[in-house]
Coordinates of C-alpha atoms in Angstrom, one line a residue:
X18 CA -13.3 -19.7 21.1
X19 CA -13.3 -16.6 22.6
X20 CA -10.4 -14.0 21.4
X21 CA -9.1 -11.0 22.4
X22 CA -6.9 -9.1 20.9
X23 CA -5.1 -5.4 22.2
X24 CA -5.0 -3.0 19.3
X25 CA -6.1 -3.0 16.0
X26 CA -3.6 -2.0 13.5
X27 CA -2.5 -4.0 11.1
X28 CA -1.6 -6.7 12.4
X29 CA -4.1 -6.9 14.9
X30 CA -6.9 -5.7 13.0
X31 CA -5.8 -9.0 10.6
X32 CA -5.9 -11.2 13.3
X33 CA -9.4 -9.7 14.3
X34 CA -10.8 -10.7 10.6
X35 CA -9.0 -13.9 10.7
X36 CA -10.8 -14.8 13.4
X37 CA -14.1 -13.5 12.9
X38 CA -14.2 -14.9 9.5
X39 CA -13.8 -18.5 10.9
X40 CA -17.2 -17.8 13.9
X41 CA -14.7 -16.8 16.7
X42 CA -15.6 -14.2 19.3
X43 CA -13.7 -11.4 19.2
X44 CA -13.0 -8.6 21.7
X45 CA -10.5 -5.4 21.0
X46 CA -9.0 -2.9 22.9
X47 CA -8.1 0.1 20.9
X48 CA -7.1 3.5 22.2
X49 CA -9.1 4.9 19.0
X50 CA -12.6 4.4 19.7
X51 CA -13.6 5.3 16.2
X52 CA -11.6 2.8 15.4
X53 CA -12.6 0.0 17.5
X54 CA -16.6 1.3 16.3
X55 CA -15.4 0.8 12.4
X56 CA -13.8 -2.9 13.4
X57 CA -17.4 -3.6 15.0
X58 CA -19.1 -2.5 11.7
X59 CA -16.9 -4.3 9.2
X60 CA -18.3 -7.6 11.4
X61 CA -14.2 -7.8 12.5
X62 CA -14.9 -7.7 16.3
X63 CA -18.2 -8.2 18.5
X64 CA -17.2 -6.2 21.4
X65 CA -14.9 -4.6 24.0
X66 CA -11.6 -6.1 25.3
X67 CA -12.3 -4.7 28.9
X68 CA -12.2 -5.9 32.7
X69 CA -15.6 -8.0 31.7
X70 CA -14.9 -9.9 28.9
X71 CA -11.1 -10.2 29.7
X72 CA -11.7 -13.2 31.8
X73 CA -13.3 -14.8 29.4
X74 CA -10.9 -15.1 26.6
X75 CA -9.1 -18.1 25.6
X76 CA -6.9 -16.6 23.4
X77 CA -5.7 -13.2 24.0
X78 CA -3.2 -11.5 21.4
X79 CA -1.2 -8.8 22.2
X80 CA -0.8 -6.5 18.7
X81 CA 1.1 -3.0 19.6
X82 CA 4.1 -1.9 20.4
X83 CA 6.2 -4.4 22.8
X84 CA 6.7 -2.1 25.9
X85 CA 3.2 -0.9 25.2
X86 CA 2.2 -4.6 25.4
X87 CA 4.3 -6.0 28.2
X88 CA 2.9 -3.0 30.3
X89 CA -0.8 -4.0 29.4
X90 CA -0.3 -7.8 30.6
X91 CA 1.5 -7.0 34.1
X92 CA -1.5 -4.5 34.8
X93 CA -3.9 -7.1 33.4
X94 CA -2.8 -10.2 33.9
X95 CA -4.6 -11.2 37.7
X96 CA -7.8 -10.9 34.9
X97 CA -6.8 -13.7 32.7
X98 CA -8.4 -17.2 33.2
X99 CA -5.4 -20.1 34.4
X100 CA -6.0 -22.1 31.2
X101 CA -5.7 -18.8 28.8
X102 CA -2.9 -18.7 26.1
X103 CA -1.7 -15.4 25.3
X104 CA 0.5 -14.4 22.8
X105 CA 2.6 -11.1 21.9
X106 CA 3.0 -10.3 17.9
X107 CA 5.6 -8.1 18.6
X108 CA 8.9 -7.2 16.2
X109 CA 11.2 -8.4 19.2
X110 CA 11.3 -11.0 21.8
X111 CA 13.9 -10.7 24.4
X112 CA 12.4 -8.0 26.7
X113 CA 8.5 -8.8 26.4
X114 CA 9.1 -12.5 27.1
X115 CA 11.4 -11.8 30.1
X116 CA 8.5 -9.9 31.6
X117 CA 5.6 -12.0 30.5
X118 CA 6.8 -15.4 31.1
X119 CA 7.0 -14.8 35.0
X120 CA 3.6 -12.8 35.0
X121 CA 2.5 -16.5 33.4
X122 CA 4.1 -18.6 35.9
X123 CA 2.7 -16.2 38.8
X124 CA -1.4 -16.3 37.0
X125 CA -1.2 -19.7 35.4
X126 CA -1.6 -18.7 32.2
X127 CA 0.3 -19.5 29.2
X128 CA 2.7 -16.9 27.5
X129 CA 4.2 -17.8 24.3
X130 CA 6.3 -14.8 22.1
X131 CA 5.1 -14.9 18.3
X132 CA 6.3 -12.7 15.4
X133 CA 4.0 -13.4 12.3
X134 CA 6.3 -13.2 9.1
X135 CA 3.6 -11.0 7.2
X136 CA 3.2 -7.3 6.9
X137 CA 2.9 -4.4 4.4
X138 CA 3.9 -0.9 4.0
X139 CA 0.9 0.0 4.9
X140 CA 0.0 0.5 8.4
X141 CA -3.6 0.9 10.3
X142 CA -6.8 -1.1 10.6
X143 CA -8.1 0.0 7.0
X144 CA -4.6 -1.5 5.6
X145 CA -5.5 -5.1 7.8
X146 CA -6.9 -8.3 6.1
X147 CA -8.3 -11.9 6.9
X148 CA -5.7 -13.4 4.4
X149 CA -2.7 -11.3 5.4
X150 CA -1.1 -15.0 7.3
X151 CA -2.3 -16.6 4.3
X152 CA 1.3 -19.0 3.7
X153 CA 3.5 -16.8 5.9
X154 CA 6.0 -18.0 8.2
X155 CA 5.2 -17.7 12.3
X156 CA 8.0 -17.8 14.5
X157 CA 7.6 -19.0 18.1
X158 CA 9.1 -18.3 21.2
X159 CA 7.9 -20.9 24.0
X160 CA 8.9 -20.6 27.5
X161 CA 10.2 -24.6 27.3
X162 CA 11.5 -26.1 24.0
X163 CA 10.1 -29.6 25.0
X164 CA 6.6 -29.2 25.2
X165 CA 5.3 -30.7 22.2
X166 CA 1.7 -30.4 23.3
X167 CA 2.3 -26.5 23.8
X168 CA 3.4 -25.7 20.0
X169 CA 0.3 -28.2 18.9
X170 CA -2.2 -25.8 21.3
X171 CA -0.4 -22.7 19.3
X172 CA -1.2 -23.9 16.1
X173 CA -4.6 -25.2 16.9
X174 CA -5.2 -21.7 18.2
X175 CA -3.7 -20.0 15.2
X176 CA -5.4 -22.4 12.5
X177 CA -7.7 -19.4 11.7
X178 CA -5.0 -17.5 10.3
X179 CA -3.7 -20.1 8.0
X180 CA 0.4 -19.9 8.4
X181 CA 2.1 -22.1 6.0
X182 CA 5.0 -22.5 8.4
X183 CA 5.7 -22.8 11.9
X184 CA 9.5 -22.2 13.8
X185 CA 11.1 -22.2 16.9
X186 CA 13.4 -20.0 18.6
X187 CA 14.7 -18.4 21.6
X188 CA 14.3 -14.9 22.5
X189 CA 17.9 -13.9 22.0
X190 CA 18.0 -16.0 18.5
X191 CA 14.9 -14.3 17.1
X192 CA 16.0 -10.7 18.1
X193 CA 20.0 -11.7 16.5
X194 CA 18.5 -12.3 13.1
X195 CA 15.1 -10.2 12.9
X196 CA 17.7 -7.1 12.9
X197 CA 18.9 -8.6 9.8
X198 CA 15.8 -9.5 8.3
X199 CA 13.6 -6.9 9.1
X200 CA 14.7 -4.4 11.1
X201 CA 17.7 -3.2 9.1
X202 CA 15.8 -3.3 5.5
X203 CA 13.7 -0.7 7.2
X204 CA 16.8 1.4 8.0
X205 CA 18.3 1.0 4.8
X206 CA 15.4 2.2 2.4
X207 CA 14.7 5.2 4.5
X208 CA 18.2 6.6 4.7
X209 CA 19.0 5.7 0.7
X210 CA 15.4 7.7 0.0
X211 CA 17.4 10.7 1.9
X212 CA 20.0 11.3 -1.2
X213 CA 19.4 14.7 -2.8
X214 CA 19.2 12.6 -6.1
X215 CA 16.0 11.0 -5.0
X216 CA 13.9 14.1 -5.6
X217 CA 14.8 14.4 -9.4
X218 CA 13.9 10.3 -10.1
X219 CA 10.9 10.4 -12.0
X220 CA 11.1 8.6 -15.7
X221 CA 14.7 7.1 -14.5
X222 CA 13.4 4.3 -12.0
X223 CA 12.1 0.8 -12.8
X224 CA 12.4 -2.3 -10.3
X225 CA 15.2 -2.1 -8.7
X226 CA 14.3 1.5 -7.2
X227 CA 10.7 0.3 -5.9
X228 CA 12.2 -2.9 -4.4
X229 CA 14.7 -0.9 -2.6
X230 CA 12.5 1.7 -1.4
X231 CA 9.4 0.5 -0.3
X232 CA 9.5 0.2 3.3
X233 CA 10.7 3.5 4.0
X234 CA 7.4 4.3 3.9
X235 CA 7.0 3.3 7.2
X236 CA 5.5 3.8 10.6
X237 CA 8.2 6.2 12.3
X238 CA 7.5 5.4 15.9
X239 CA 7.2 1.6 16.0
X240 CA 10.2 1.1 14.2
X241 CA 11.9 3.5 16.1
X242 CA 10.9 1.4 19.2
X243 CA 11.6 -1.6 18.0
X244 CA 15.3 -0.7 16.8
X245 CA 15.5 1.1 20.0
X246 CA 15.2 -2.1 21.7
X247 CA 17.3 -4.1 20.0
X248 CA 19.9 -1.8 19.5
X249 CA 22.5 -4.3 19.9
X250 CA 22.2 -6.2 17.2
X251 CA 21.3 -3.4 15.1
X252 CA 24.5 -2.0 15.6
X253 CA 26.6 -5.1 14.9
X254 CA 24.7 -4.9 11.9
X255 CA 25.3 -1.6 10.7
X256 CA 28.4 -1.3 11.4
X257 CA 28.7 -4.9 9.1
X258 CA 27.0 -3.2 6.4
X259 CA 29.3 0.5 6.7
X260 CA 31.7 -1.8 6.5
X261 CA 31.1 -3.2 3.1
X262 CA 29.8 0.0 2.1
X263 CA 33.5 1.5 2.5
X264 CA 34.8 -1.0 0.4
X265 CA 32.8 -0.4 -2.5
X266 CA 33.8 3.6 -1.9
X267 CA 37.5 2.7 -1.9
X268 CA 37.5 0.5 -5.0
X269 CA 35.3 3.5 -6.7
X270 CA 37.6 6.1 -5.3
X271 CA 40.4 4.1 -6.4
X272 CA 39.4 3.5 -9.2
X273 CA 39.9 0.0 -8.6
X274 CA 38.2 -2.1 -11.4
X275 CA 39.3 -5.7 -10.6
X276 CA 38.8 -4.9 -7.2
X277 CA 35.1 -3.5 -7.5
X278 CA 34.4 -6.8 -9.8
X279 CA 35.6 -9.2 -7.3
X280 CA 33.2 -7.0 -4.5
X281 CA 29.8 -7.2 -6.4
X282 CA 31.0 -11.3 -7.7
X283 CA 31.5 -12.0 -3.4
X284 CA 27.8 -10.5 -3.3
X285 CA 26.3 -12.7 -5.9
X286 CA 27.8 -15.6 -4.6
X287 CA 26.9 -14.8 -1.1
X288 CA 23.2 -14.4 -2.4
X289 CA 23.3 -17.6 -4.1
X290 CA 24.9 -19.3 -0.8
X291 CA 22.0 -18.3 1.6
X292 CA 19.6 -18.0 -1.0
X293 CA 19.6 -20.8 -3.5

């Protein structure tokens, strides 16, 4: 199979070893040639995503930021063969499948959203892996929801990368609860790294502290972007979580103790409700 894949950070650079580890061909397109020369050397990619080997893909996989992405595809997408599947890997779904799923319908390709439920703090090509997928979760965003032949093809296509789980969801759906999931953990660590506190914690953190702040050691413009562009649910949710924030204040302030008890035994509770 012939793959190509637009940029090569870390999730696309993982795909790119994925694939190359299991005999695929694999074109890139990276804006950082150096880059792009480094994947070639590591054995990750054999060539250049470009107007020649574009046509020849049979899977193309779209790995940077989702304007970014949608904008590559509508200038690209009179080069993709008819019986091509491409896939985004973006953080959100709503705007990038209501732009790629006509250019799809127009070309006769086949667009399907995909968010691969794997990442790390890290960020970059030197950061990506052929294992990264290894078990993760894969959510799908299909144009139809009862083409059973289509989500087979995806996984077929994907089999390189080894996902343990496979779901399906509309655009809207996926974009409601990855501000939840993802999108506002990010937010979260980097503003509670902010306290004053923070810069005098040496010898006084253990767990709890690393869990907490880990990714807000992030990448500052794609997760500007992607909260950017789904700024509606992120504000639901933040205005959920100030919310519950200014409860725990008042009980403190208050001084409140059977309050402030029944606050962190609703949280427990709520953790073992959607959690098990």
């Amino acid at each position: 199979m012939n793959v190509g894949i637009l940029g090569l950070g870390l999730i696309g650079g993982s795909m790119a070893r994925a694939f190359a580890k299991a005999d695929h061909l694999v074109y890139a397109a990276e804006k950082d040639e150096s880059i792009l020369s480094f994947a070639q050397l590591a054995g990750a990619v054999h060539g250049k995503l470009d107007m020649q080997t574009l046509p020849a893909c049979d899977l193309i996989l779209l790995a940077i930021y989702p304007n970014s992405s949608a904008n590559w595809l509508e200038a690209h997408a009179h080069l993709v063969k008819p019986d091509a599947l491409v896939m985004d890997l973006c953080g959100i779904k709503e705007e990038i499948c209501s732009r790629c799923f006509p250019l799809a319908d127009k070309y006769g390709f086949t667009f399907v959203g995909g968010h691969p439920m794997a990442g790390s703090h890290h960020s970059g090509f030197k950061a990506s892996r052929s294992n990264l997928f290894q078990g993760a979760p894969m959510v799908l965003v299909p144009p139809r929801f009862d083409e059973m032949q289509l989500l087979q093809r995806v996984k077929d296509a994907l089999a390189p990368c080894n996902f343990g789980s496979f779901s399906v969801c509309t655009a809207q759906e996926h974009d409601r609860l990855i501000a939840f999931t993802s999108q506002m953990p990010h937010v979260l660590s980097n503003a509670f790294i902010k306290s004053p506190t923070a810069l005098h914690h040496k010898g006084f953190s253990a767990g709890s502290y690393k869990d907490l702040t880990r990714v807000a050691w992030l990448n500052p413009q794609m997760w500007a972007e992607l909260c950017m562009e789904n700024r509606e649910n992120m504000l639901f949710e933040l205005d959920a979580y100030i919310a519950s924030l200014q409860a725990y204040r008042s009980a403190l302030a208050n001084q409140d103790m059977d309050f402030l008890v029944a606050l962190f035994d609703e949280g427990k509770r709520r953790k073992e409700e959607v959690d098990g």
